[in-house]
Coordinates of C-alpha atoms in Angstrom, one line a residue:
Chain G
M29 CA 90.1 116.1 113.9
E30 CA 87.7 116.4 110.8
S31 CA 88.7 113.4 108.5
I32 CA 86.2 113.9 105.7
I33 CA 88.2 115.1 102.6
K34 CA 85.9 116.5 99.8
G35 CA 86.2 116.1 96.1
K36 CA 85.4 119.6 95.1
P37 CA 88.7 121.3 96.0
V38 CA 90.5 118.6 93.9
A39 CA 87.8 119.0 91.0
D40 CA 88.3 122.9 91.3
K41 CA 92.2 122.6 91.2
I42 CA 92.3 120.4 88.1
S43 CA 89.6 122.7 86.4
E44 CA 91.8 125.8 87.1
N45 CA 94.6 124.3 85.3
L46 CA 92.6 123.3 82.5
I47 CA 90.8 126.8 81.9
K48 CA 94.4 128.1 81.4
E49 CA 95.4 125.3 79.1
V50 CA 92.0 125.7 77.0
E51 CA 92.8 129.5 76.9
E52 CA 96.4 128.7 75.4
L53 CA 94.8 126.4 72.9
K54 CA 92.2 128.8 71.7
A55 CA 94.7 131.5 71.4
K56 CA 96.3 129.0 68.7
G57 CA 92.8 128.4 67.0
I58 CA 92.4 125.0 68.7
N59 CA 88.9 124.5 70.2
P60 CA 88.7 121.3 72.6
K61 CA 85.6 119.3 72.1
L62 CA 83.8 116.5 73.5
S63 CA 81.3 114.2 71.9
I64 CA 78.9 112.3 74.1
V65 CA 77.2 109.3 72.4
R66 CA 73.9 108.4 74.4
V67 CA 71.5 105.6 73.4
G68 CA 68.2 106.0 75.1
A69 CA 67.6 108.5 78.2
K70 CA 68.5 106.4 81.3
G71 CA 68.4 108.6 84.6
G72 CA 72.1 107.9 85.5
D73 CA 73.3 108.6 82.1
L74 CA 71.5 111.9 82.2
A75 CA 72.6 112.9 85.4
Y76 CA 76.4 112.2 84.6
E77 CA 75.9 114.0 81.3
R78 CA 74.5 117.1 83.0
G79 CA 77.7 117.3 85.2
A80 CA 80.0 116.7 82.5
L81 CA 78.4 119.4 80.1
K82 CA 78.6 121.9 83.0
R83 CA 82.1 121.1 84.0
C84 CA 83.3 121.4 80.2
E85 CA 81.3 124.6 79.8
K86 CA 82.9 126.0 82.8
I87 CA 86.4 125.2 81.4
G88 CA 85.7 126.2 78.0
I89 CA 85.4 122.7 76.2
I90 CA 82.8 122.6 73.2
T91 CA 80.3 119.7 73.6
E92 CA 78.0 117.9 71.5
V93 CA 75.6 115.2 72.6
K94 CA 74.6 112.5 70.1
E95 CA 71.4 111.0 71.3
F96 CA 70.0 108.0 69.7
P97 CA 66.9 105.9 70.1
E98 CA 67.0 102.2 71.8
S99 CA 66.1 101.2 68.2
I100 CA 69.5 102.1 66.7
T101 CA 71.1 99.1 65.2
Q102 CA 74.6 97.7 65.5
E103 CA 75.5 98.9 62.1
E104 CA 74.1 102.5 62.6
Y105 CA 75.8 102.9 65.9
I106 CA 79.3 101.9 64.4
N107 CA 78.6 104.1 61.5
E108 CA 77.8 106.9 63.8
L109 CA 80.9 106.2 66.1
K110 CA 83.2 106.0 62.8
K111 CA 82.0 109.5 61.8
L112 CA 83.1 111.0 65.1
N113 CA 86.5 109.1 64.7
E114 CA 87.1 110.9 61.5
D115 CA 85.6 114.3 62.6
S116 CA 88.9 116.5 63.2
S117 CA 86.7 119.1 64.9
T118 CA 86.0 116.6 67.9
H119 CA 89.0 115.4 70.2
G120 CA 87.2 113.1 72.8
I121 CA 84.3 110.7 72.6
L122 CA 82.3 109.4 75.7
C123 CA 80.1 106.3 75.0
F124 CA 77.5 105.9 77.5
R125 CA 77.5 102.2 78.9
P126 CA 76.2 99.7 79.3
L127 CA 74.7 99.7 75.7
P128 CA 71.2 98.1 75.4
K129 CA 71.5 94.5 74.7
H130 CA 71.0 94.4 71.2
L131 CA 74.0 96.2 70.7
S132 CA 77.6 94.4 70.9
E133 CA 80.0 96.2 73.1
E134 CA 82.4 93.7 72.6
Q135 CA 82.5 94.5 69.1
I136 CA 82.0 98.2 69.5
K137 CA 84.9 98.7 71.8
Y138 CA 87.2 97.8 69.0
V139 CA 85.7 100.9 66.8
I140 CA 86.2 103.8 69.0
S141 CA 89.5 105.5 68.1
P142 CA 92.0 104.9 71.0
E143 CA 93.2 108.5 70.6
K144 CA 89.6 109.7 71.3
D145 CA 88.6 107.3 73.8
V146 CA 88.6 109.6 77.1
D147 CA 87.1 107.0 79.3
C148 CA 88.8 103.7 78.6
F149 CA 86.1 101.9 76.3
S150 CA 88.8 100.6 73.9
P151 CA 91.1 97.6 74.8
V152 CA 94.0 99.6 73.5
N153 CA 93.6 101.9 76.6
A154 CA 92.8 98.9 79.0
A155 CA 96.2 97.6 77.9
K156 CA 98.0 100.9 78.6
V157 CA 96.5 101.2 82.2
M158 CA 98.2 97.6 82.7
E159 CA 101.3 98.5 81.0
G160 CA 101.5 101.8 83.0
D161 CA 101.7 103.4 79.7
K162 CA 100.7 107.2 80.5
S163 CA 100.0 108.0 76.9
G164 CA 96.7 106.6 77.3
Y165 CA 93.3 107.1 78.7
P166 CA 92.5 105.2 82.1
P167 CA 88.7 105.2 83.1
C168 CA 87.7 108.5 84.8
T169 CA 86.7 107.1 88.2
P170 CA 89.9 105.1 89.1
T171 CA 91.8 108.2 87.9
A172 CA 89.8 110.4 90.2
V173 CA 90.8 108.2 93.1
V174 CA 94.4 108.8 92.3
E175 CA 93.8 112.5 91.8
I176 CA 92.3 112.8 95.3
L177 CA 94.9 110.8 96.9
K178 CA 97.7 113.2 95.3
H179 CA 95.9 116.2 96.1
Y180 CA 95.7 115.6 99.8
D181 CA 99.4 114.3 99.7
V182 CA 98.7 110.8 100.6
E183 CA 102.0 108.9 100.4
L184 CA 101.6 105.8 98.4
S185 CA 105.0 104.5 97.4
G186 CA 105.5 101.3 99.4
K187 CA 102.5 101.5 101.3
K188 CA 99.9 98.9 101.7
V189 CA 96.7 99.7 99.5
A190 CA 93.8 97.3 99.5
V191 CA 91.2 97.7 96.3
L192 CA 87.8 96.2 97.4
G193 CA 86.2 95.3 94.0
R194 CA 87.5 93.9 90.8
S195 CA 85.4 95.6 88.1
M196 CA 86.9 96.8 84.9
V197 CA 85.4 100.1 85.5
V198 CA 87.1 100.7 88.8
G199 CA 88.7 97.7 90.8
K200 CA 91.2 96.6 88.3
P201 CA 92.2 99.7 86.8
A202 CA 92.3 101.4 90.2
A203 CA 94.8 98.6 91.2
M204 CA 97.1 99.1 88.2
L205 CA 97.2 102.8 88.7
L206 CA 98.0 102.4 92.3
L207 CA 100.7 100.0 91.6
N208 CA 102.0 102.4 89.1
E209 CA 102.4 104.9 92.0
N210 CA 104.6 102.2 93.7
A211 CA 101.9 101.1 96.2
T212 CA 101.8 97.3 97.3
V213 CA 98.4 96.5 96.1
T214 CA 96.0 93.8 97.3
I215 CA 92.8 93.2 95.3
C216 CA 90.0 91.9 97.5
H217 CA 86.4 90.9 96.4
S218 CA 83.4 88.8 97.4
R219 CA 85.4 85.6 97.5
T220 CA 88.0 86.9 99.8
K221 CA 88.4 85.3 103.1
D222 CA 88.3 87.2 106.3
L223 CA 87.8 90.2 104.1
A224 CA 87.6 92.6 107.4
T225 CA 91.2 91.3 108.4
V226 CA 92.6 91.9 105.0
T227 CA 91.2 95.5 104.5
S228 CA 92.3 96.7 108.0
E229 CA 96.0 95.9 107.2
A230 CA 95.8 98.6 104.4
D231 CA 97.1 102.1 104.8
V232 CA 94.8 103.2 102.0
L233 CA 91.5 101.3 101.3
V234 CA 89.8 101.9 98.0
A235 CA 86.0 100.7 98.2
A236 CA 84.4 99.9 94.9
V237 CA 82.2 96.9 95.4
G238 CA 78.8 98.5 95.1
R239 CA 77.2 97.4 98.5
A240 CA 75.7 100.1 100.8
R241 CA 77.8 100.7 103.8
M242 CA 79.4 97.3 104.0
V243 CA 82.8 98.6 105.3
K244 CA 82.5 99.0 108.9
E245 CA 84.8 100.0 111.6
N246 CA 86.6 96.7 111.9
F247 CA 87.3 97.0 108.3
V248 CA 89.8 99.8 108.7
K249 CA 93.0 100.3 110.2
E250 CA 93.5 103.1 112.6
G251 CA 94.7 106.3 110.8
A252 CA 94.0 104.7 107.3
V253 CA 93.1 106.7 104.2
V254 CA 89.7 105.6 102.9
I255 CA 88.5 106.3 99.4
D256 CA 84.7 105.5 99.2
V257 CA 83.9 105.0 95.2
G258 CA 80.4 103.3 95.9
I259 CA 77.3 104.9 94.8
N260 CA 74.4 103.2 96.4
V261 CA 70.8 103.9 97.6
D262 CA 70.0 102.3 100.9
E263 CA 66.5 101.1 102.2
D264 CA 65.4 104.5 103.1
G265 CA 66.2 105.8 99.6
K266 CA 69.2 107.9 100.7
L267 CA 72.3 108.1 98.6
C268 CA 75.5 106.4 100.3
G269 CA 78.8 104.9 99.7
D270 CA 80.4 101.4 100.2
V271 CA 81.6 102.6 103.5
D272 CA 79.5 103.0 106.7
T273 CA 81.2 106.7 107.1
D274 CA 79.8 107.5 110.4
A275 CA 81.0 104.2 112.0
V276 CA 84.4 104.8 110.5
K277 CA 85.4 108.6 110.2
D278 CA 86.6 108.8 113.8
K279 CA 89.1 105.9 113.4
V280 CA 90.7 106.9 110.0
S281 CA 92.7 109.9 109.1
M282 CA 91.1 110.8 105.9
I283 CA 87.8 109.5 104.1
T284 CA 85.8 110.8 101.2
P285 CA 82.2 111.4 101.6
V286 CA 79.2 110.1 99.2
P287 CA 78.1 112.3 97.8
A288 CA 80.6 115.0 97.4
G289 CA 83.6 112.7 97.1
V290 CA 84.9 110.8 94.3
G291 CA 81.9 111.5 92.0
S292 CA 82.6 115.1 92.1
V293 CA 86.2 114.7 90.5
T294 CA 85.3 112.2 87.6
T295 CA 84.0 115.1 85.3
S296 CA 87.2 117.1 85.7
V297 CA 89.3 114.0 85.0
L298 CA 87.1 113.5 82.0
A299 CA 88.0 117.2 80.9
K300 CA 91.5 116.6 81.4
H301 CA 91.4 113.6 79.1
I302 CA 89.8 115.8 76.6
V303 CA 92.3 118.5 76.8
K304 CA 95.0 115.9 76.6
A305 CA 93.6 114.2 73.5
C306 CA 93.0 117.5 71.9
K307 CA 96.7 118.5 72.5
M308 CA 98.1 115.2 71.2
Q309 CA 95.7 115.2 68.1
N310 CA 96.9 118.7 67.3
N311 CA 100.5 118.3 68.3
A312 CA 100.0 121.5 70.7
Chain J
M10 CA 107.7 64.9 102.9
E11 CA 109.0 65.8 99.5
S12 CA 107.8 69.4 98.6
I13 CA 109.3 69.6 95.2
I14 CA 106.7 69.6 92.3
K15 CA 108.1 69.3 88.9
G16 CA 106.9 70.9 85.7
K17 CA 107.2 67.8 83.7
P18 CA 104.1 65.8 84.8
V19 CA 102.3 69.1 84.0
A20 CA 103.7 69.6 80.4
D21 CA 103.3 65.6 79.6
K22 CA 99.7 66.0 80.7
I23 CA 99.1 68.9 78.4
S24 CA 100.8 67.5 75.6
E25 CA 98.9 64.2 75.9
N26 CA 95.6 66.0 75.5
L27 CA 96.9 68.1 72.6
I28 CA 98.3 65.2 70.9
K29 CA 94.5 63.9 70.7
E30 CA 93.3 67.1 69.5
V31 CA 95.8 67.4 66.9
E32 CA 94.9 64.2 65.4
E33 CA 91.3 64.9 65.3
L34 CA 92.2 68.2 63.7
K35 CA 94.4 66.3 61.2
A36 CA 91.6 63.7 60.3
K37 CA 89.5 66.7 59.2
G38 CA 92.4 67.9 56.9
I39 CA 93.4 70.8 59.3
N40 CA 97.1 70.9 60.3
P41 CA 98.0 73.3 63.0
K42 CA 101.1 75.4 62.5
L43 CA 103.3 77.7 64.5
S44 CA 105.7 80.6 62.7
I45 CA 108.4 81.9 65.0
V46 CA 109.8 85.2 64.0
R47 CA 113.2 85.9 65.4
V48 CA 115.7 88.6 64.7
G49 CA 119.3 87.5 65.2
A50 CA 120.4 84.7 67.1
K51 CA 120.4 85.3 70.9
G52 CA 121.4 82.2 73.0
G53 CA 118.3 82.6 75.1
D54 CA 116.0 82.9 72.2
L55 CA 117.5 79.8 70.3
A56 CA 117.4 77.8 73.6
Y57 CA 113.6 78.5 73.8
E58 CA 113.0 77.9 70.2
R59 CA 114.8 74.5 70.4
G60 CA 112.3 73.6 73.3
A61 CA 109.5 74.9 71.7
L62 CA 110.2 73.2 68.3
K63 CA 110.8 69.9 69.9
R64 CA 107.4 70.3 71.8
C65 CA 105.6 71.1 68.9
E66 CA 107.1 68.3 66.8
K67 CA 106.0 65.8 69.7
I68 CA 102.4 67.0 69.4
G69 CA 102.2 67.1 65.9
I70 CA 102.3 71.0 65.4
I71 CA 104.0 72.0 62.2
T72 CA 106.6 74.8 62.7
E73 CA 108.5 77.2 60.7
V74 CA 111.1 79.7 61.8
K75 CA 111.6 83.1 60.0
E76 CA 114.8 84.2 60.9
F77 CA 115.9 87.7 60.0
P78 CA 119.1 89.6 60.2
E79 CA 119.8 92.2 63.1
S80 CA 119.7 94.7 60.0
I81 CA 116.0 94.4 59.2
T82 CA 114.3 97.5 58.9
Q83 CA 111.0 98.4 60.7
E84 CA 109.2 98.4 57.5
E85 CA 110.5 94.8 56.5
Y86 CA 109.5 93.4 59.9
I87 CA 106.0 94.7 59.7
N88 CA 105.8 93.2 56.1
E89 CA 106.8 90.0 57.3
L90 CA 104.6 90.1 60.0
K91 CA 101.5 91.1 57.8
K92 CA 102.3 88.1 55.5
L93 CA 102.0 85.8 58.5
N94 CA 98.8 87.4 59.6
E95 CA 97.4 86.9 56.1
D96 CA 98.8 83.2 55.7
S97 CA 96.0 81.1 56.4
S98 CA 98.2 78.1 56.6
T99 CA 99.8 79.4 59.9
H100 CA 97.7 79.7 63.2
G101 CA 100.3 80.8 65.7
I102 CA 103.0 83.6 65.5
L103 CA 105.6 83.8 68.2
C104 CA 107.7 87.0 67.9
F105 CA 111.0 86.8 70.1
R106 CA 111.3 89.9 72.1
P107 CA 112.9 92.2 73.1
L108 CA 113.3 93.1 69.5
P109 CA 116.6 95.1 68.5
K110 CA 116.4 98.7 69.7
H111 CA 115.9 100.1 66.2
L112 CA 112.7 98.1 65.8
S113 CA 109.6 99.7 67.7
E114 CA 107.9 97.1 69.6
E115 CA 105.6 100.0 70.6
Q116 CA 104.1 100.2 66.8
I117 CA 104.9 96.5 66.0
K118 CA 102.6 95.0 68.7
Y119 CA 99.7 96.6 67.0
V120 CA 100.5 94.8 63.9
I121 CA 100.3 91.2 64.9
S122 CA 97.0 89.6 64.5
P123 CA 95.4 89.2 68.0
E124 CA 93.9 85.8 66.8
K125 CA 97.3 84.5 65.9
D126 CA 99.2 86.0 68.9
V127 CA 99.9 83.0 71.1
D128 CA 102.0 84.7 73.6
C129 CA 100.5 88.2 74.3
F130 CA 102.3 90.6 72.2
S131 CA 99.3 92.5 71.3
P132 CA 97.6 95.0 73.5
V133 CA 94.1 93.3 72.6
N134 CA 95.2 90.2 74.4
A135 CA 96.8 92.0 77.3
A136 CA 93.3 93.8 77.6
K137 CA 91.8 90.4 77.8
V138 CA 94.0 89.2 80.4
M139 CA 92.9 92.2 82.5
E140 CA 89.3 91.6 81.7
G141 CA 89.3 88.0 82.3
D142 CA 88.1 87.1 78.9
K143 CA 89.4 83.7 78.1
S144 CA 88.9 84.1 74.3
G145 CA 92.3 85.6 74.2
Y146 CA 96.1 84.5 74.8
P147 CA 97.7 85.6 77.9
P148 CA 101.5 85.1 78.1
C149 CA 102.8 81.4 78.2
T150 CA 104.7 81.8 81.5
P151 CA 102.0 83.0 83.9
T152 CA 99.7 80.6 82.3
A153 CA 102.0 77.8 83.0
V154 CA 101.9 79.0 86.7
V155 CA 98.3 78.7 86.9
E156 CA 98.3 75.4 84.9
I157 CA 100.8 73.9 87.6
L158 CA 98.7 75.1 90.6
K159 CA 95.5 73.5 89.1
H160 CA 97.4 70.3 88.0
Y161 CA 98.8 69.8 91.8
D162 CA 95.2 70.6 93.0
V163 CA 95.9 74.0 94.8
E164 CA 92.8 75.6 96.0
L165 CA 93.0 79.3 94.9
S166 CA 89.4 80.3 95.5
G167 CA 89.6 82.9 98.5
K168 CA 93.4 82.2 99.4
K169 CA 95.9 84.7 99.8
V170 CA 98.2 84.9 96.9
A171 CA 101.3 87.1 96.7
V172 CA 103.0 87.9 93.3
L173 CA 106.2 89.1 93.5
G174 CA 107.1 91.1 90.6
R175 CA 105.1 93.4 88.5
S176 CA 106.4 92.9 84.8
M177 CA 104.0 92.7 81.9
V178 CA 105.5 89.3 80.9
V179 CA 104.9 87.6 84.2
G180 CA 103.9 89.6 87.5
K181 CA 101.0 91.7 86.2
P182 CA 99.3 89.0 84.2
A183 CA 99.8 86.5 86.7
A184 CA 98.0 88.6 89.1
M185 CA 95.0 88.8 86.7
L186 CA 94.9 85.2 86.0
L187 CA 94.9 84.2 89.5
L188 CA 92.4 87.0 90.5
N189 CA 90.2 85.2 87.8
E190 CA 90.5 81.9 89.8
N191 CA 89.0 84.2 92.7
A192 CA 92.3 84.4 94.7
T193 CA 92.9 87.4 96.8
V194 CA 95.9 88.8 95.1
T195 CA 98.7 90.9 96.3
I196 CA 101.2 92.4 93.8
C197 CA 104.8 93.0 95.5
H198 CA 107.6 94.7 94.3
S199 CA 111.1 96.3 94.8
R200 CA 109.1 99.2 96.5
T201 CA 106.9 97.0 99.0
K202 CA 108.0 97.7 102.6
D203 CA 108.6 94.5 105.0
L204 CA 108.5 92.6 102.1
A205 CA 109.3 89.3 103.9
T206 CA 106.3 90.1 106.1
V207 CA 103.8 90.8 103.2
T208 CA 104.8 87.4 101.2
S209 CA 104.8 85.4 104.5
E210 CA 101.1 85.9 104.7
A211 CA 100.5 84.2 101.5
D212 CA 99.0 80.7 101.0
V213 CA 100.5 80.9 97.5
L214 CA 103.8 82.8 96.6
V215 CA 104.7 83.2 93.1
A216 CA 108.1 84.7 92.6
A217 CA 109.0 86.6 89.4
V218 CA 111.4 89.1 90.3
G219 CA 114.7 87.9 88.6
R220 CA 116.9 88.1 91.6
A221 CA 118.8 84.8 92.4
R222 CA 117.8 83.0 95.5
M223 CA 116.3 86.2 97.1
V224 CA 113.4 84.5 98.5
K225 CA 114.6 83.0 101.9
E226 CA 113.0 81.1 104.6
N227 CA 111.5 84.2 106.4
F228 CA 109.7 85.1 103.1
V229 CA 107.4 82.0 103.1
K230 CA 104.4 80.8 105.5
E231 CA 104.9 77.2 107.1
G232 CA 103.0 75.1 104.5
A233 CA 102.6 77.7 101.7
V234 CA 102.8 76.6 98.1
V235 CA 105.8 78.5 96.2
I236 CA 105.9 78.9 92.4
D237 CA 109.5 80.0 91.4
V238 CA 109.5 81.7 88.0
G239 CA 112.8 83.2 88.2
I240 CA 115.6 82.0 86.1
N241 CA 118.9 83.5 87.1
V242 CA 122.6 82.7 86.9
D243 CA 124.4 82.8 90.5
E244 CA 128.0 84.0 91.1
D245 CA 129.3 80.5 90.3
G246 CA 127.5 80.4 86.9
K247 CA 124.8 78.1 88.4
L248 CA 121.1 78.2 87.1
C249 CA 119.0 79.2 89.9
G250 CA 115.5 80.7 90.8
D251 CA 114.3 83.5 92.8
V252 CA 113.6 81.1 95.7
D253 CA 116.6 79.9 97.9
T254 CA 115.0 76.4 97.4
D255 CA 117.2 74.4 100.0
A256 CA 116.6 77.0 102.8
V257 CA 112.8 77.0 102.0
K258 CA 111.7 73.4 101.0
D259 CA 111.3 72.1 104.5
K260 CA 109.0 74.8 105.5
V261 CA 106.8 74.9 102.4
S262 CA 104.2 72.1 101.3
M263 CA 105.1 72.6 97.6
I264 CA 107.9 74.3 95.5
T265 CA 108.6 74.3 92.0
P266 CA 112.4 74.0 91.2
V267 CA 114.5 76.0 88.9
P268 CA 115.4 74.4 86.5
A269 CA 112.7 71.6 85.9
G270 CA 109.8 73.7 87.0
V271 CA 107.8 76.5 85.4
G272 CA 110.0 76.8 82.5
S273 CA 109.4 73.2 81.5
V274 CA 105.5 73.9 81.2
T275 CA 105.8 77.2 78.9
T276 CA 106.3 75.4 75.7
S277 CA 103.3 73.0 76.4
V278 CA 101.1 76.0 77.1
L279 CA 102.5 77.5 73.9
A280 CA 101.3 74.6 72.1
K281 CA 98.0 74.7 73.8
H282 CA 97.5 78.3 72.4
I283 CA 98.5 77.2 69.0
V284 CA 95.8 74.5 68.8
K285 CA 93.3 76.7 70.3
A286 CA 94.1 79.5 67.5
C287 CA 93.9 76.8 64.9
K288 CA 90.6 75.6 66.3
M289 CA 89.2 79.1 66.3
Q290 CA 90.4 80.2 62.9
N291 CA 89.0 77.1 61.5
N292 CA 85.7 76.9 63.5
A293 CA 86.9 73.4 64.5

């Protein structure tokens, strides 16, 4: 049986629904718009930006990119962000992070309007993720994990889910979102003893630890569902996930590949958040 | 071996340290103060208030109680809260919750100053708990759980911890605080399948589910440490925890009783938060 489950069908399905929603909004004279705020031109940021712009264009969401030089000051960055907060023509703001070291994320995260914060930069949205308050915007990547599991009809209620990794961008919010789906969630990390034993008890394993192919055959339960969030480059310069897919794919029932797995769903989630934000801001 | 570990020695130790800190602050002309905001006069609120006032008095913290009638409006409540935010003579604000139904906690929680919010009402503090940012104020009860474990030298790093319950006042923040201590944390709840099997794998079990004596002998591992956060009244009107202490106490290595366990540490944690807030507000 082919266990590889790709992200594309999930992304396509989300996009398909959004295209209709955006058409309806446009018929009412409402034009959803995303503003991207980028400092400098890091390769990773540019790659994600290209994907996001392409996805938004396909769906009918207007986009703008505010690119600033690395020399931008804290005050200037905050002023630009405040302008976007107040600009009623834009509904979603995506700030590329991490910011250069001379800018204080610790201060800036309180400036972005929670209502426009489509990728969970604001503590208000982080708190909503923890509370299970669906009016907020969880980070796009862990939301994509849940979207994939739902798309492929993976039962979560009462199931044992192990989340490997405890970052604020993936691990912790993924744990909260899956808890919200009534899973029994175990959060594992670098300090976990007998890691393979712990993860191999899980019905669903979400790997988000950032170590190339560290999840081997003995880490997974027979028939488990594995979501590989990692994006790593191995010694040969090849893109790979946190899971040794070849070693694992015959043992599990489903596994997302890297590339073409979770990563291909995140921009659709971003678009979904923009449309939601646009609707809420327009009471539409 | 006696496995019952009481809260009092933990509370006494925390208080002892705080008495010294408050003396030092007073020598500098700084007088730590707690403001309690209470609507109506529910028995549970009054009981906790008495304990908090007594604890603060012992430590040298000034207290005031703002009692409002059930008829207080949303606007009036918010105005009173804003006055306390701006009053530089008070450093910690405790709002009794739940508020009467005509008041919107959803709105009010954004009003309390995060710097004075000593029991995690503000989403800013909830987000800090999730981030593991120690500059904030986690809720007093889960913090008391961690204080007890540390006081009794319970190793947490790498250990399996099961948290039974997923509320925003205990379960979820307890999970985040224990994760911060490098434990491998499993969050269980009413939908967890084979609950006893899951909890009986834990080195440390935190029960915070609010069901009288539901944790039986088969729920715990031989030699485990059990922290019983529940406060329930059984059919005979007797106060009891979530754990069937008599059935469990000979199997585990340590267990907190109810009463005289976690509950006796929470007001000391509250006092610790007030002193911390006072110091931060005075750069002392």
